[in-house]
Coordinates of C-alpha atoms in Angstrom, one line a residue:
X1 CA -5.3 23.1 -20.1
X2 CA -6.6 20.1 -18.3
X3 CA -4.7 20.4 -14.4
X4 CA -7.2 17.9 -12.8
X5 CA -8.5 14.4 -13.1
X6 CA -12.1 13.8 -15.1
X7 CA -12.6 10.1 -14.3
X8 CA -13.6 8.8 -11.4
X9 CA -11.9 5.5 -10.0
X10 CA -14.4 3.4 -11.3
X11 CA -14.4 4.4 -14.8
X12 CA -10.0 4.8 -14.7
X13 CA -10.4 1.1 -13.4
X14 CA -12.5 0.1 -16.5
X15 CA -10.3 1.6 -18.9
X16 CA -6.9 -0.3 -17.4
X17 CA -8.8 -3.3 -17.5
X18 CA -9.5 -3.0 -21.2
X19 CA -6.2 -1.3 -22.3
X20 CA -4.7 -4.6 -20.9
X21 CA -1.4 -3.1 -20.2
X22 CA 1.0 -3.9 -17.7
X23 CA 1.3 -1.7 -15.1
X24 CA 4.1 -0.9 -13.0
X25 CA 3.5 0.5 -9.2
X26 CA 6.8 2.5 -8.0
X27 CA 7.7 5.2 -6.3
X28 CA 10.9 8.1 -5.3
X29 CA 11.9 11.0 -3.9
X30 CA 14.3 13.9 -4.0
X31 CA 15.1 16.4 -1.5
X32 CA 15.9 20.1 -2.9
X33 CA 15.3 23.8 -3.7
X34 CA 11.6 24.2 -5.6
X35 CA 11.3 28.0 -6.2
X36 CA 7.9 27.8 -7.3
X37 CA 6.1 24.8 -6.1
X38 CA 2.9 25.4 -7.8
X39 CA 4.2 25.7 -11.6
X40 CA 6.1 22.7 -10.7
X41 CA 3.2 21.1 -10.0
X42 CA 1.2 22.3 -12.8
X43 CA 3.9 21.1 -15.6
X44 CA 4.1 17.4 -14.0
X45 CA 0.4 17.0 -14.3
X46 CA 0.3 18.4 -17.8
X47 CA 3.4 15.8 -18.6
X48 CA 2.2 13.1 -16.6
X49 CA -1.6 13.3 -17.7
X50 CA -0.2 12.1 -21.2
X51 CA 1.6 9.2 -20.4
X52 CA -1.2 7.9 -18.3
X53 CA 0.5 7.7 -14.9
X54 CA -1.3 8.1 -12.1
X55 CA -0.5 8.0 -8.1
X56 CA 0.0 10.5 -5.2
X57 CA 2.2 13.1 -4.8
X58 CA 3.4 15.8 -2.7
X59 CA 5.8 18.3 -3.7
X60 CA 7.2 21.3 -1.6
X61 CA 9.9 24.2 -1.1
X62 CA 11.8 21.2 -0.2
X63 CA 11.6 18.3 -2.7
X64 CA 8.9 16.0 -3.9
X65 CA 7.6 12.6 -2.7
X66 CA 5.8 10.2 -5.0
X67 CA 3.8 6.9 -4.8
X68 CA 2.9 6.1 -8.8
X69 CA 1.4 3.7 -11.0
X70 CA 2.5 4.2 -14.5
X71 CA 2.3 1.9 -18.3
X72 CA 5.7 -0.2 -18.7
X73 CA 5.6 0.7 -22.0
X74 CA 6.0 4.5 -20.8
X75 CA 8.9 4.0 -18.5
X76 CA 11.6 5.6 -20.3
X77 CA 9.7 8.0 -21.2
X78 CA 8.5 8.9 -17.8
X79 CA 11.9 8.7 -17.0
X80 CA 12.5 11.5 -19.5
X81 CA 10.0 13.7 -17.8
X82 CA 12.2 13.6 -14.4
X83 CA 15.4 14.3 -16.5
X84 CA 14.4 17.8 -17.5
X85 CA 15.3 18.8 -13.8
X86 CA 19.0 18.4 -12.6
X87 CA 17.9 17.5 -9.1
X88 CA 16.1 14.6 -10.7
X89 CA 18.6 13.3 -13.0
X90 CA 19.3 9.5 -12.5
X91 CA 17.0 9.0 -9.1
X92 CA 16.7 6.0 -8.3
X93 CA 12.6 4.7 -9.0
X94 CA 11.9 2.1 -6.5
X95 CA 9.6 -0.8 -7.9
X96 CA 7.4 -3.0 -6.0
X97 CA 7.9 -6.0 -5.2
X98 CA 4.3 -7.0 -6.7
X99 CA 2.4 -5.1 -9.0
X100 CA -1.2 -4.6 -9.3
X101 CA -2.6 -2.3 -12.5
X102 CA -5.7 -0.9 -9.4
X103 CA -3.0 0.3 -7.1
X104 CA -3.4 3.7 -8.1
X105 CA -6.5 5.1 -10.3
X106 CA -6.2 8.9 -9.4
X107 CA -3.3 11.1 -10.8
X108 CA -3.1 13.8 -7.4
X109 CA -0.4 16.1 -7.3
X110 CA -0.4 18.2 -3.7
X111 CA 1.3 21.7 -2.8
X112 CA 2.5 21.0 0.8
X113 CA 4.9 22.9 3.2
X114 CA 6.7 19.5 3.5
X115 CA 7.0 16.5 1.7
X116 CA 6.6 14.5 4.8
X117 CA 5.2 16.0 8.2
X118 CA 8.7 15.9 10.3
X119 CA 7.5 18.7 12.8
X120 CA 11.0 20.1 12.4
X121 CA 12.4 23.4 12.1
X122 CA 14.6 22.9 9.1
X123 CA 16.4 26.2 9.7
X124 CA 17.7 24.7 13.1
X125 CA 20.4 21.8 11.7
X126 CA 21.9 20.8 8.3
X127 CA 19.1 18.9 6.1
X128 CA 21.8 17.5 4.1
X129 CA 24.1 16.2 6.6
X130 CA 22.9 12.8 6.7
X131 CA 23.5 9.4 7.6
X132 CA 25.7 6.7 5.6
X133 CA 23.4 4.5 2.9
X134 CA 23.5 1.1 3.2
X135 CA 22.4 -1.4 0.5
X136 CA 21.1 -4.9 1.3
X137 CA 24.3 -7.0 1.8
X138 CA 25.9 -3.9 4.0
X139 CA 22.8 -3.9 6.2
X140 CA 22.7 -7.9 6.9
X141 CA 26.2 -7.0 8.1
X142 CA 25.8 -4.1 10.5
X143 CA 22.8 -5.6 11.7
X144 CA 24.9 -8.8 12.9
X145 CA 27.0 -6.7 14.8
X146 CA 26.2 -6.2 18.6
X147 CA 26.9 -2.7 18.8
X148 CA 24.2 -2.1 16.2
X149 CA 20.7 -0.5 17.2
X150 CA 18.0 -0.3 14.6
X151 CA 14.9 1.5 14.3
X152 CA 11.5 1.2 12.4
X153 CA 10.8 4.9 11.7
X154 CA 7.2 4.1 10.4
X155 CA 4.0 3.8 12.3
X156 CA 2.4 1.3 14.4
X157 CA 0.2 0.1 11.9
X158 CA 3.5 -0.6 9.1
X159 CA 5.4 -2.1 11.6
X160 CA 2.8 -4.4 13.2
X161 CA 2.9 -6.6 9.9
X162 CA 6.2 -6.5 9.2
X163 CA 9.8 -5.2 10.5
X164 CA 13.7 -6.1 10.8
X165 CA 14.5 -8.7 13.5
X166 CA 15.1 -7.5 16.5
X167 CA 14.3 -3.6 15.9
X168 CA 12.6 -1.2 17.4
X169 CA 8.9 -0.5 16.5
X170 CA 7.8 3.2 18.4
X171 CA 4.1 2.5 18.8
X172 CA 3.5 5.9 16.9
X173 CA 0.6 6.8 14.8
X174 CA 3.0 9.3 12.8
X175 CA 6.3 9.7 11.9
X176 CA 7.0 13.2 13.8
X177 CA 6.2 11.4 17.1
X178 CA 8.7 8.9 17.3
X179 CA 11.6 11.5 16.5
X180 CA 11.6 12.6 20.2
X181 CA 10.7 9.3 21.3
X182 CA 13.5 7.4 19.8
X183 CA 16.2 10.6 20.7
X184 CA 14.9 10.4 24.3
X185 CA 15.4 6.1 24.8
X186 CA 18.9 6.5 23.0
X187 CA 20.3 9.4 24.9
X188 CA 23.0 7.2 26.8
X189 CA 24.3 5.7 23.4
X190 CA 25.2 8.7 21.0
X191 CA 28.8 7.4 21.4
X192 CA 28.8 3.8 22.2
X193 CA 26.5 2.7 19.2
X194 CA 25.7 2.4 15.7
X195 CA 22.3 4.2 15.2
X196 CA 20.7 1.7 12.2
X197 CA 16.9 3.2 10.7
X198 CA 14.8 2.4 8.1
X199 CA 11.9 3.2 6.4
X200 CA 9.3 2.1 3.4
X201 CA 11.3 4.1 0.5
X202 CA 14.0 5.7 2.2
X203 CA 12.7 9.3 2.8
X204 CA 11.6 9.5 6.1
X205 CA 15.0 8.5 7.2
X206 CA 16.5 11.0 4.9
X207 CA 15.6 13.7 7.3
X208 CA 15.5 11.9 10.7
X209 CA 19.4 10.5 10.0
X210 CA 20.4 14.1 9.6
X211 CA 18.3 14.9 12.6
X212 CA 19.9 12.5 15.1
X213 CA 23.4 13.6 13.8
X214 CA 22.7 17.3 14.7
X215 CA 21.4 15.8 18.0
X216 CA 25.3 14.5 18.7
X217 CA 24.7 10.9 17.3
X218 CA 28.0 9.7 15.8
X219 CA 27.6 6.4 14.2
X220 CA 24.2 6.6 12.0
X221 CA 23.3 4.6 9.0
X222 CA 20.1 4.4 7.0
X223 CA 19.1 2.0 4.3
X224 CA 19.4 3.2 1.2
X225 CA 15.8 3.1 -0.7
X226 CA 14.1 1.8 2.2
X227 CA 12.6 -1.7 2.8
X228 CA 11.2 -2.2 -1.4
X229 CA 14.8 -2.0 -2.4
X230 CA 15.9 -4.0 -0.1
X231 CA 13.3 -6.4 -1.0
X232 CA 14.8 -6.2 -4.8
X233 CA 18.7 -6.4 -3.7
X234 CA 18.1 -9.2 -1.9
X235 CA 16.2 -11.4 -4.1
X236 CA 18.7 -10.5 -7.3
X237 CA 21.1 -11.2 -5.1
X238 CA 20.5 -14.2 -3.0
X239 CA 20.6 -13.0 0.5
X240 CA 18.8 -13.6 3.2
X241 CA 16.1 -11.7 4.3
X242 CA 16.1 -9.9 7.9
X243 CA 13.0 -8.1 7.1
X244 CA 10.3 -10.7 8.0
X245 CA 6.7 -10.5 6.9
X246 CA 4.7 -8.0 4.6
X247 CA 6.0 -4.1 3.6
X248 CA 3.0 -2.0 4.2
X249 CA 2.5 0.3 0.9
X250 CA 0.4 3.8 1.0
X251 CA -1.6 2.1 -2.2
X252 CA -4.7 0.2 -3.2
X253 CA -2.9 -2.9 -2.2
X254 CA -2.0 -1.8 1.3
X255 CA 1.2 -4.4 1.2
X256 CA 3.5 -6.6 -0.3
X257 CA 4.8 -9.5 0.9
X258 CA 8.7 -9.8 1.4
X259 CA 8.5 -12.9 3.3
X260 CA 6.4 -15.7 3.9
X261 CA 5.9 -15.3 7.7
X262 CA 3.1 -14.2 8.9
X263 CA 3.6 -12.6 12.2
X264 CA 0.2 -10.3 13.2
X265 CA -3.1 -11.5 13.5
X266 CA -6.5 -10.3 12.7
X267 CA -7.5 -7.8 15.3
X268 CA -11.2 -9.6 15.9
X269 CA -10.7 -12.7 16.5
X270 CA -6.8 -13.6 16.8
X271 CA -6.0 -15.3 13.7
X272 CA -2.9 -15.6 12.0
X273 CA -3.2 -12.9 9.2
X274 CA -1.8 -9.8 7.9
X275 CA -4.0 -8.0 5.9
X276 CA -5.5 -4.4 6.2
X277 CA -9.0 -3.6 5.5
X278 CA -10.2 0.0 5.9
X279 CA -14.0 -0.4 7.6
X280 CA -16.8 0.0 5.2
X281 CA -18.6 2.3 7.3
X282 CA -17.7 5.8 5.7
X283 CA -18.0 7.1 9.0
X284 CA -15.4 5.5 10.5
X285 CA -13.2 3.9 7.5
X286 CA -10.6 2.6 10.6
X287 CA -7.6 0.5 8.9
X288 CA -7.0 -2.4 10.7
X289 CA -6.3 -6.2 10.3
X290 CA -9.0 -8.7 9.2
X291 CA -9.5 -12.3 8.4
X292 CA -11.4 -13.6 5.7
X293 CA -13.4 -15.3 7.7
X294 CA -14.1 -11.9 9.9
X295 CA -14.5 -10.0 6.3
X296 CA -17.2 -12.4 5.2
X297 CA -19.2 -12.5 8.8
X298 CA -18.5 -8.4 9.4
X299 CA -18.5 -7.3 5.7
X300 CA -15.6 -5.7 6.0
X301 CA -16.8 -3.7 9.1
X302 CA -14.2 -3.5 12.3
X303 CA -17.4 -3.2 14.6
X304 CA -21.0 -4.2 15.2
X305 CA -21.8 -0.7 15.4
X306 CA -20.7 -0.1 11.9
X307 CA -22.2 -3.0 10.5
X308 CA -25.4 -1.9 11.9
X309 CA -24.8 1.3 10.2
X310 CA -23.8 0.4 6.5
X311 CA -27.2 -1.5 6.2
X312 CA -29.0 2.0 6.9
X313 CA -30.6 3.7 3.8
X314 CA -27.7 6.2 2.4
X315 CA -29.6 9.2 3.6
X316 CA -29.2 8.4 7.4
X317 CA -25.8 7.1 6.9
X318 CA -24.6 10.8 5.8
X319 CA -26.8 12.6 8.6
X320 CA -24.4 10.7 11.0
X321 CA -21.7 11.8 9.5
X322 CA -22.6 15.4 9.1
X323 CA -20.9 17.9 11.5
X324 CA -17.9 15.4 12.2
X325 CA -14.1 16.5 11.5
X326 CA -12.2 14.6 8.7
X327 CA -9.2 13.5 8.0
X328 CA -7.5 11.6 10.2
X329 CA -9.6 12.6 13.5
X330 CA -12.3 10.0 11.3
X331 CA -10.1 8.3 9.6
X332 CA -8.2 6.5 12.2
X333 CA -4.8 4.3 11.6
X334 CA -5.6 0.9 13.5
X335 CA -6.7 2.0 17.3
X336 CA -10.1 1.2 18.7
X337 CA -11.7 -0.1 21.5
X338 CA -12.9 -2.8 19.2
X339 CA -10.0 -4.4 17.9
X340 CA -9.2 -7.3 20.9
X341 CA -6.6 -8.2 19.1
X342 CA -4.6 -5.0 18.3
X343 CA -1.3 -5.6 20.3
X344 CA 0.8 -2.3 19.3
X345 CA 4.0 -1.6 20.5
X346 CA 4.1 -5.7 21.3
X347 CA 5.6 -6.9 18.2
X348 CA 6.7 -10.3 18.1
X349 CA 10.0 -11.5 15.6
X350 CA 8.2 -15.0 15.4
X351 CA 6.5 -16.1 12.6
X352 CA 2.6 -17.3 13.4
X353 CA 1.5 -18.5 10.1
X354 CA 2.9 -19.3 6.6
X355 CA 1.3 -17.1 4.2
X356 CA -0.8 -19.4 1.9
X357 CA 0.1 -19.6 -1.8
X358 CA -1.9 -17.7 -4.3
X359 CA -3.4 -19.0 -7.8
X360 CA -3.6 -22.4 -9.4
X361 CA 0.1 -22.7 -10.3
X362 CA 1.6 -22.2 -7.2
X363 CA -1.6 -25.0 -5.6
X364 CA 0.0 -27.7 -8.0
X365 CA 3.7 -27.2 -7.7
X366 CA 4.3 -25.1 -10.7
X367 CA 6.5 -22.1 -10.9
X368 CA 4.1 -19.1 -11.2
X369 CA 4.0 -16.6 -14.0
X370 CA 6.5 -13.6 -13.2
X371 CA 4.3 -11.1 -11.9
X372 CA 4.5 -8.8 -14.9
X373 CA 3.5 -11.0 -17.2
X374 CA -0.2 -10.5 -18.5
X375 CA -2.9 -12.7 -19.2
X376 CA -2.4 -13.6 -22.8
X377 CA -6.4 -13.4 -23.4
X378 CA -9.1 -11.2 -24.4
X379 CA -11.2 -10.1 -21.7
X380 CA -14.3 -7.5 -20.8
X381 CA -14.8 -6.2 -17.0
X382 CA -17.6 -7.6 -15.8
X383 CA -17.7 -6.5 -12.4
X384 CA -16.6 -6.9 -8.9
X385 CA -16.9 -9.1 -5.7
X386 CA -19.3 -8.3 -3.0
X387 CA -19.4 -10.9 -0.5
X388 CA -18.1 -14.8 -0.1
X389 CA -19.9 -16.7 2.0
X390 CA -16.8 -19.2 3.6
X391 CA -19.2 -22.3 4.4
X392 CA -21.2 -22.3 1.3
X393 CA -18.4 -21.7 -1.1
X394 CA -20.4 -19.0 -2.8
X395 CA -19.4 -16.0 -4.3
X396 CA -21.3 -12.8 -4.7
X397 CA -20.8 -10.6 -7.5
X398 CA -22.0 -7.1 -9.2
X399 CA -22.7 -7.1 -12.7
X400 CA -21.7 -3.6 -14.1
X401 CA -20.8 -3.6 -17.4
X402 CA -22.7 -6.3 -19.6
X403 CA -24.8 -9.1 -19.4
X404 CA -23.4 -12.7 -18.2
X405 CA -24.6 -16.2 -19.2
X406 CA -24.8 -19.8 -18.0
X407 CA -22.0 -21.4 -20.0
X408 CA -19.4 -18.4 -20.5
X409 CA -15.9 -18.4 -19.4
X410 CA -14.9 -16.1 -16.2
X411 CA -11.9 -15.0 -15.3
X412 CA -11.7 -13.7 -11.1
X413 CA -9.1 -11.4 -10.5
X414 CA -7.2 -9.9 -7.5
X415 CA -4.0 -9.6 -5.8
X416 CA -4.2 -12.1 -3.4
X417 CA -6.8 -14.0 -5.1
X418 CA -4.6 -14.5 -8.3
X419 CA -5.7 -15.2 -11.5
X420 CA -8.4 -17.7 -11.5
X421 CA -10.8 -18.9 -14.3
X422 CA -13.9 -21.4 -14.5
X423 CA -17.3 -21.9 -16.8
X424 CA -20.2 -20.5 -15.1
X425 CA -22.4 -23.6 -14.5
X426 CA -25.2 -22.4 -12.3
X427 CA -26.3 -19.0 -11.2
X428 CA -28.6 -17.4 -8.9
X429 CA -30.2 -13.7 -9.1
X430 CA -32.6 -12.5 -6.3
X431 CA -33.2 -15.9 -5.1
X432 CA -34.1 -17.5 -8.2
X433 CA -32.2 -19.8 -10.7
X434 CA -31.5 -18.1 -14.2
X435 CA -29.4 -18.0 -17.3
X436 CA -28.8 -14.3 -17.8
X437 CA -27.6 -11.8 -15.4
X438 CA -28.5 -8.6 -16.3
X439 CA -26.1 -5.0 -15.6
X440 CA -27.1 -4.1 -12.2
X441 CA -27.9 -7.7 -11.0
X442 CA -25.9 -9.1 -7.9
X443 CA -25.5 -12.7 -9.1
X444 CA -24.2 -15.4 -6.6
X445 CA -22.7 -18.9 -7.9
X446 CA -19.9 -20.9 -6.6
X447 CA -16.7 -20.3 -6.5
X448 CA -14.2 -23.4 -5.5
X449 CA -11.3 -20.9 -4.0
X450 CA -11.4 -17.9 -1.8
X451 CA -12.3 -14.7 -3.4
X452 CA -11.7 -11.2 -1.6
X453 CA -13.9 -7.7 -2.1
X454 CA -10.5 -6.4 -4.0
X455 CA -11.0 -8.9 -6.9
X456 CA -12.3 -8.5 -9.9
X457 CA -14.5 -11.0 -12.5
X458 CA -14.2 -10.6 -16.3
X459 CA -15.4 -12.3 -19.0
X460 CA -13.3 -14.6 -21.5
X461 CA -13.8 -13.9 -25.3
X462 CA -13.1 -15.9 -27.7

């Protein structure tokens, strides 16, 4: 019985692209008893597996947690899967605001001792005593009033790109540390105020609204399903938005945007921009802000030191990592030395930037395509982008899968890039002018838009 993955991401990637589904990118959670974690595990994957979904999840004593990326054609019948257990019987699945068919290509199911790492002792307060849920319109409301407090129970590096007005942002790197944090600054008002949090989904404040009520806070309210239902209620809706900026997402996408403000800047040179790159160098992989512009000159590197490094041969990049710790003592969540621009724990409510439109319709006035539409055409992967050189309006590209010619149709993909297509014209491989690029060729041309190293380029048949 098959209880693991055997594709990598690459060759999932492929065969999304040329299943040409629509994908949907959602996630839940549910609090409760889980006798035996692992055969609960075991009989998801086996279910899941067949319905293609794929994503990160944790599962516990105490509930499960999951970020997933499923077919919309399989919805209900995902759905069905959850309805065999009682404590999962109509849970509400939070969608995102935007999909992307890449934002998961692994199906990894975890045993944990915790869904989320509180650093609480369960035993010592009522898990299920929690705070009153509060949909869009009701949290506009209590938000208005003066007596209100609210908090951002995510980390510094969530928060930093986006956040309610006038909130509180703990410049934490988990969410275990700003627990005491938030219970020491509030101590004087467990009476006198309404204690307002919120969080991506909804499950970190699950347990922290039942936390600060055993600590003697009276008034406490969380938002029910976090900031991507919110985002939902109040587009369907019509409200406005007191979230400003972009959601962080624990995905391939690393955000969605609920607003067009853009209040964070790229942490090298102090642009306007909000959106996270993790560092090429393997070594370091630090998440943190980064133009396009600063993407193009540092190729995706936060540092001079690890641009120096990815352009050593393989073999001396992995001696330098050899002996180190991972996890996140390597993998670091936005703080370095390096990053000038990194102003945590100084959030600002004002808006810096407008976001810039994205794709060809939205450029001439036109209403886009609803985001779960798919391209009505044929298309083979081709490959992906390497590099765009800003000045020259050139594009780099790997060739993967099959040959490309002068005269085909392209189609470049991505989810900030859009959907873009052109006719290849003129191409260049290896410093010389030629008609054919063969698999394994890195092929340059020009491109008349921005392209970014998540994209995509496919061919148009037919």
């Amino acid at each position: 019985m098959q209880l693991y993955n055997t594709l990598s991401a690459e060759e999932r990637a492929i065969m999304i692209d040329d299943a040409g589904k629509q994908r949907l990118t959602l996630s839940f959670y549910a609090y409760a008893k889980i006798e035996d974690p692992k055969k609960f595990r075991d009989d998801l994957f086996v279910a899941w597996n067949k319905l293609d979904a794929l994503g990160r999840i944790y599962v516990a004593h105490e509930g499960i947690n999951a970020q997933m990326s499923i077919p919309e054609e399989n919805l209900e019948a995902f759905r069905e899967t959850l309805e065999v257990y009682d404590f999962m019987k109509g849970i509400r699945l939070n969608e995102a605001v935007e999909h992307d068919d890449h934002s998961f290509l692994k199906l990894t199911i975890k045993v944990r001792h915790k869904i989320v790492a509180d650093g609480l002792n369960d035993d010592t307060f009522d898990v299920t005593n929690i705070g009153v849920h509060l949909k869009a319109k009701e949290f506009n409301e209590i938000l208005d009033d003066p007596n209100t407090i609210v908090v951002d129970f995510r980390n510094h590096y969530e928060s930093e790109v986006g956040h309610f007005k006038n909130a509180i942002t703990p410049d934490v790197e988990t969410f275990r540390e700003s627990l005491p944090i938030i219970n020491d600054q509030l101590q004087n008002h467990k009476e006198d105020k309404n204690l307002v949090m919120y969080c991506t989904g909804g499950i970190r404040c699950e347990k922290a609204s039942a936390y600060f009520k055993h600590q003697g806070f009276k008034n406490v309210f969380q938002l029910e399903g976090g900031i991507i239902n919110y985002a939902k209620q109040i587009e369907a809706e019509g409200l406005e938005s007191k979230f400003i900026g972009k959601n962080f997402v624990f995905d391939n996408r690393l955000g969605e945007r609920i607003t067009d403000d853009i209040i964070s800047q790229c942490h090298q040179c102090g642009k306007p921009c909000d959106n996270h790159t993790n560092c090429e160098n393997d070594g370091c992989h630090l998440l943190f802000i980064q133009c396009d512009d600063c993407k193009a000159a540092m190729e995706n590197c936060c540092s001079t030191e690890c641009l120096e490094i990815i352009h050593m041969p393989l073999v001396d990049q992995v001696r330098l990592r050899t002996g180190k710790q991972v996890g996140n003592k390597v993998f670091r969540k936005g703080k370095s030395e390096n990053l000038k621009f990194k102003h945590s724990g100084e959030l600002t409510d004002t808006a810096l930037a407008a976001a810039p439109t994205r794709g060809v319709a939205e450029q001439s006035g036109a209403k886009p395509a609803d985001i779960r539409q798919k391209i009505k055409v044929k298309k083979v992967l081709l490959g992906k982008a390497e590099h765009y050189y800003v000045k020259a309006q050139v594009g780099q590209f790997t060739v993967e899968n099959q040959e490309l010619k002068i005269g085909e149709t392209i189609l470049i993909s991505g989810p900030t890039t859009g959907n873009q297509q052109l006719t290849l014209e003129k191409m260049i491989v290896d410093g010389a002018e030629t008609s054919t690029a063969k698999i394994g060729d890195k092929v340059t041309f020009e491109v008349p838009f921005r392209i970014r190293l998540s994209d995509k380029i496919y061919k148009i048949l037919g």
